[in-house]
Amino acid sequence: MIINWFRYASPVSFYPLAGRLARAFGILAALLAAIGLWIGLVAAPTDATQGDAYRIIFIHVPTAWMAMFLYLVMAFWSALALGLNARLSAMMAQALAPTGALMAALALWSGAFWGRPTWGTYWAWDARMTSTLILLFLYLGVIALRQAIDEPRRADRACAVLALVGAVNVPIIYFSVQWWNTLHQGSSISLTAAPKMAMIMLAGLLFMTAAAWCYCIAAVLTRARAIIVERERSAGWVASLIGSGASP
Amino acid sequence: MMHFLEMGGYAWYVWMAYGAVAAAIIAEIVALRRRSRRAFEVARMVQQAGDTDGLGLQVAGTGRTR
């Protein structure tokens, strides 16, 4: 069966699809998180050098990965919005920023509570931490810029430019542990090398990462639906939707 | 159970990290539900009023809605 993806570039078609996907990914996120938390907090053994403090890895790494990945996805939708003047792309970029900011904040927070028992400090102006803090500021900047501009299409363009310029920070975060001599450890997982952790720990981390993915997809799609209704509220299809008694 | 909660002496660090994540996710879900409901309410009001932007505002001197 060939799916006409361009059909979903229209808010009218995308709105119901986003609702179905958000529900499915939300349920999947809860199931994966339940398994991941059980492995991470109960089944995985205590680490020989870090003790139980290492269990923070099961939330720190997924939130840090999602913070970086969501920024790149936001930049991708921003590029489409700028290049094709597609309003749904701009709405998707708008929907991504708050969840991305939340993931960046949680990565910094959980990292601080991991750093104190292992490095002896909650914070250091280390390259990885500083560049992740800049990522949080970029997300907050995109959100603030949108709030500052009344006209939605002008706000779309301004935010898209900021999102695209800020994307240069993502490879800096990723490679910071190689480019500079940092307090932050290097990556424990690589696509090209064997993992530097026990299989059960890796399984817990992968379950939690999958849960974070599914949660972010569900949250972003739910926000995108709200944004669509906010911005298309005068449209006939929204009137039909409300008239049909549909719930948000 | 106490042994589990103590986290080998790292309870403050582990539970502060996990607690913040749980609180943030709950807060985001609540905020998303509120925003979705609010968007529907405003859209309903706009449709009922037949107003183009839902604010009833007019651009100064033009007589047309913003």
mmCIF file with all atom_site columns, C-alpha atoms in Angstrom, chain A residues 15 37 41-42 50-53 55-56 58-59 94 99 102 106 109-110 113 116-117 122 215 219 222-223 226-227 229-230 233-235 238-239 241-242 246-248, chain B residues 3-4 6-10 12-21 24-26 28-29 32-33 35-37 39-40 42-44 46-47 51-55 66:
data_model
loop_
_atom_site.group_PDB
_atom_site.id
_atom_site.type_symbol
_atom_site.label_atom_id
_atom_site.label_alt_id
_atom_site.label_comp_id
_atom_site.label_asym_id
_atom_site.label_entity_id
_atom_site.label_seq_id
_atom_site.pdbx_PDB_ins_code
_atom_site.Cartn_x
_atom_site.Cartn_y
_atom_site.Cartn_z
_atom_site.occupancy
_atom_site.B_iso_or_equiv
_atom_site.pdbx_formal_charge
_atom_site.auth_seq_id
_atom_site.auth_comp_id
_atom_site.auth_asym_id
_atom_site.auth_atom_id
_atom_site.pdbx_PDB_model_num
ATOM 1  C CA . TYR A 1 15  ? -4.628  16.461 13.450 1.00 0.00 ? 15  TYR A CA 1
ATOM 2  C CA . LEU A 1 37  ? 12.820  1.362  35.821 1.00 0.00 ? 37  LEU A CA 1
ATOM 3  C CA . LEU A 1 41  ? 16.453  0.338  40.052 1.00 0.00 ? 41  LEU A CA 1
ATOM 4  C CA . VAL A 1 42  ? 15.943  -3.314 41.024 1.00 0.00 ? 42  VAL A CA 1
ATOM 5  C CA . GLN A 1 50  ? 30.235  4.184  41.793 1.00 0.00 ? 50  GLN A CA 1
ATOM 6  C CA . GLY A 1 51  ? 27.904  2.222  44.051 1.00 0.00 ? 51  GLY A CA 1
ATOM 7  C CA . ASP A 1 52  ? 24.166  2.827  43.569 1.00 0.00 ? 52  ASP A CA 1
ATOM 8  C CA . ALA A 1 53  ? 24.774  6.438  42.474 1.00 0.00 ? 53  ALA A CA 1
ATOM 9  C CA . ARG A 1 55  ? 21.617  4.314  38.701 1.00 0.00 ? 55  ARG A CA 1
ATOM 10 C CA . ILE A 1 56  ? 21.128  7.961  37.734 1.00 0.00 ? 56  ILE A CA 1
ATOM 11 C CA . PHE A 1 58  ? 19.121  5.400  33.458 1.00 0.00 ? 58  PHE A CA 1
ATOM 12 C CA . ILE A 1 59  ? 17.540  8.856  33.363 1.00 0.00 ? 59  ILE A CA 1
ATOM 13 C CA . GLN A 1 94  ? 7.106   25.186 17.872 1.00 0.00 ? 94  GLN A CA 1
ATOM 14 C CA . THR A 1 99  ? 9.875   19.284 25.497 1.00 0.00 ? 99  THR A CA 1
ATOM 15 C CA . LEU A 1 102 ? 12.605  20.063 29.568 1.00 0.00 ? 102 LEU A CA 1
ATOM 16 C CA . LEU A 1 106 ? 16.538  17.272 33.311 1.00 0.00 ? 106 LEU A CA 1
ATOM 17 C CA . TRP A 1 109 ? 19.754  18.385 36.877 1.00 0.00 ? 109 TRP A CA 1
ATOM 18 C CA . SER A 1 110 ? 20.306  14.616 36.946 1.00 0.00 ? 110 SER A CA 1
ATOM 19 C CA . PHE A 1 113 ? 23.147  14.881 41.236 1.00 0.00 ? 113 PHE A CA 1
ATOM 20 C CA . ARG A 1 116 ? 28.320  15.380 43.325 1.00 0.00 ? 116 ARG A CA 1
ATOM 21 C CA . PRO A 1 117 ? 28.974  11.826 44.620 1.00 0.00 ? 117 PRO A CA 1
ATOM 22 C CA . TYR A 1 122 ? 27.333  19.520 41.408 1.00 0.00 ? 122 TYR A CA 1
ATOM 23 C CA . TYR A 1 215 ? 7.272   9.943  25.640 1.00 0.00 ? 215 TYR A CA 1
ATOM 24 C CA . ALA A 1 219 ? 4.209   14.973 24.193 1.00 0.00 ? 219 ALA A CA 1
ATOM 25 C CA . THR A 1 222 ? -0.128  16.382 21.758 1.00 0.00 ? 222 THR A CA 1
ATOM 26 C CA . ARG A 1 223 ? 1.311   19.913 21.848 1.00 0.00 ? 223 ARG A CA 1
ATOM 27 C CA . ALA A 1 226 ? -3.107  22.112 20.607 1.00 0.00 ? 226 ALA A CA 1
ATOM 28 C CA . ILE A 1 227 ? -1.049  24.515 18.472 1.00 0.00 ? 227 ILE A CA 1
ATOM 29 C CA . VAL A 1 229 ? -6.308  24.323 17.089 1.00 0.00 ? 229 VAL A CA 1
ATOM 30 C CA . GLU A 1 230 ? -4.868  27.587 18.461 1.00 0.00 ? 230 GLU A CA 1
ATOM 31 C CA . ARG A 1 233 ? -9.293  28.324 15.274 1.00 0.00 ? 233 ARG A CA 1
ATOM 32 C CA . SER A 1 234 ? -11.101 30.364 12.651 1.00 0.00 ? 234 SER A CA 1
ATOM 33 C CA . ALA A 1 235 ? -10.982 27.576 10.065 1.00 0.00 ? 235 ALA A CA 1
ATOM 34 C CA . VAL A 1 238 ? -12.042 23.371 13.424 1.00 0.00 ? 238 VAL A CA 1
ATOM 35 C CA . ALA A 1 239 ? -15.683 24.491 13.603 1.00 0.00 ? 239 ALA A CA 1
ATOM 36 C CA . LEU A 1 241 ? -14.428 19.390 14.835 1.00 0.00 ? 241 LEU A CA 1
ATOM 37 C CA . ILE A 1 242 ? -15.915 21.354 17.739 1.00 0.00 ? 242 ILE A CA 1
ATOM 38 C CA . ALA A 1 246 ? -14.706 15.911 19.702 1.00 0.00 ? 246 ALA A CA 1
ATOM 39 C CA . SER A 1 247 ? -12.605 16.161 22.844 1.00 0.00 ? 247 SER A CA 1
ATOM 40 C CA . PRO A 1 248 ? -9.148  17.844 22.884 1.00 0.00 ? 248 PRO A CA 1
ATOM 41 C CA . HIS B 2 3   ? 17.537  -1.118 51.885 1.00 0.00 ? 3   HIS B CA 1
ATOM 42 C CA . PHE B 2 4   ? 16.124  -0.262 48.451 1.00 0.00 ? 4   PHE B CA 1
ATOM 43 C CA . GLU B 2 6   ? 18.656  3.933  50.965 1.00 0.00 ? 6   GLU B CA 1
ATOM 44 C CA . MET B 2 7   ? 20.328  3.221  47.605 1.00 0.00 ? 7   MET B CA 1
ATOM 45 C CA . GLY B 2 8   ? 23.574  2.222  49.266 1.00 0.00 ? 8   GLY B CA 1
ATOM 46 C CA . GLY B 2 9   ? 23.910  5.612  50.962 1.00 0.00 ? 9   GLY B CA 1
ATOM 47 C CA . TYR B 2 10  ? 23.201  7.600  47.774 1.00 0.00 ? 10  TYR B CA 1
ATOM 48 C CA . TRP B 2 12  ? 19.579  11.891 48.282 1.00 0.00 ? 12  TRP B CA 1
ATOM 49 C CA . TYR B 2 13  ? 21.262  11.942 44.861 1.00 0.00 ? 13  TYR B CA 1
ATOM 50 C CA . VAL B 2 14  ? 19.332  9.097  43.248 1.00 0.00 ? 14  VAL B CA 1
ATOM 51 C CA . TRP B 2 15  ? 15.870  10.132 44.448 1.00 0.00 ? 15  TRP B CA 1
ATOM 52 C CA . MET B 2 16  ? 16.424  13.846 43.782 1.00 0.00 ? 16  MET B CA 1
ATOM 53 C CA . ALA B 2 17  ? 17.305  12.956 40.188 1.00 0.00 ? 17  ALA B CA 1
ATOM 54 C CA . TYR B 2 18  ? 14.423  10.497 39.688 1.00 0.00 ? 18  TYR B CA 1
ATOM 55 C CA . GLY B 2 19  ? 11.973  12.704 41.610 1.00 0.00 ? 19  GLY B CA 1
ATOM 56 C CA . ALA B 2 20  ? 12.718  15.716 39.420 1.00 0.00 ? 20  ALA B CA 1
ATOM 57 C CA . VAL B 2 21  ? 12.165  13.683 36.257 1.00 0.00 ? 21  VAL B CA 1
ATOM 58 C CA . ALA B 2 24  ? 8.664   17.372 35.406 1.00 0.00 ? 24  ALA B CA 1
ATOM 59 C CA . ILE B 2 25  ? 6.888   14.736 33.305 1.00 0.00 ? 25  ILE B CA 1
ATOM 60 C CA . ILE B 2 26  ? 3.711   14.975 35.411 1.00 0.00 ? 26  ILE B CA 1
ATOM 61 C CA . GLU B 2 28  ? 4.269   18.624 31.373 1.00 0.00 ? 28  GLU B CA 1
ATOM 62 C CA . ILE B 2 29  ? 1.349   16.202 30.960 1.00 0.00 ? 29  ILE B CA 1
ATOM 63 C CA . LEU B 2 32  ? -0.449  19.820 27.850 1.00 0.00 ? 32  LEU B CA 1
ATOM 64 C CA . ARG B 2 33  ? -3.963  18.777 28.895 1.00 0.00 ? 33  ARG B CA 1
ATOM 65 C CA . ARG B 2 35  ? -3.382  23.826 26.870 1.00 0.00 ? 35  ARG B CA 1
ATOM 66 C CA . SER B 2 36  ? -5.410  21.440 24.713 1.00 0.00 ? 36  SER B CA 1
ATOM 67 C CA . ARG B 2 37  ? -8.611  22.196 26.646 1.00 0.00 ? 37  ARG B CA 1
ATOM 68 C CA . ALA B 2 39  ? -7.296  25.806 22.763 1.00 0.00 ? 39  ALA B CA 1
ATOM 69 C CA . PHE B 2 40  ? -10.668 24.090 22.283 1.00 0.00 ? 40  PHE B CA 1
ATOM 70 C CA . VAL B 2 42  ? -10.979 29.602 22.703 1.00 0.00 ? 42  VAL B CA 1
ATOM 71 C CA . ALA B 2 43  ? -11.753 28.057 19.301 1.00 0.00 ? 43  ALA B CA 1
ATOM 72 C CA . ARG B 2 44  ? -15.344 27.449 20.429 1.00 0.00 ? 44  ARG B CA 1
ATOM 73 C CA . VAL B 2 46  ? -14.178 32.317 18.264 1.00 0.00 ? 46  VAL B CA 1
ATOM 74 C CA . GLN B 2 47  ? -16.567 30.185 16.230 1.00 0.00 ? 47  GLN B CA 1
ATOM 75 C CA . ASP B 2 51  ? -14.589 36.715 15.087 1.00 0.00 ? 51  ASP B CA 1
ATOM 76 C CA . THR B 2 52  ? -11.517 36.193 12.905 1.00 0.00 ? 52  THR B CA 1
ATOM 77 C CA . ASP B 2 53  ? -8.943  36.231 15.671 1.00 0.00 ? 53  ASP B CA 1
ATOM 78 C CA . GLY B 2 54  ? -11.024 35.630 18.748 1.00 0.00 ? 54  GLY B CA 1
ATOM 79 C CA . LEU B 2 55  ? -9.850  38.830 20.362 1.00 0.00 ? 55  LEU B CA 1
ATOM 80 C CA . ARG B 2 66  ? -6.328  42.350 13.357 1.00 0.00 ? 66  ARG B CA 1
#
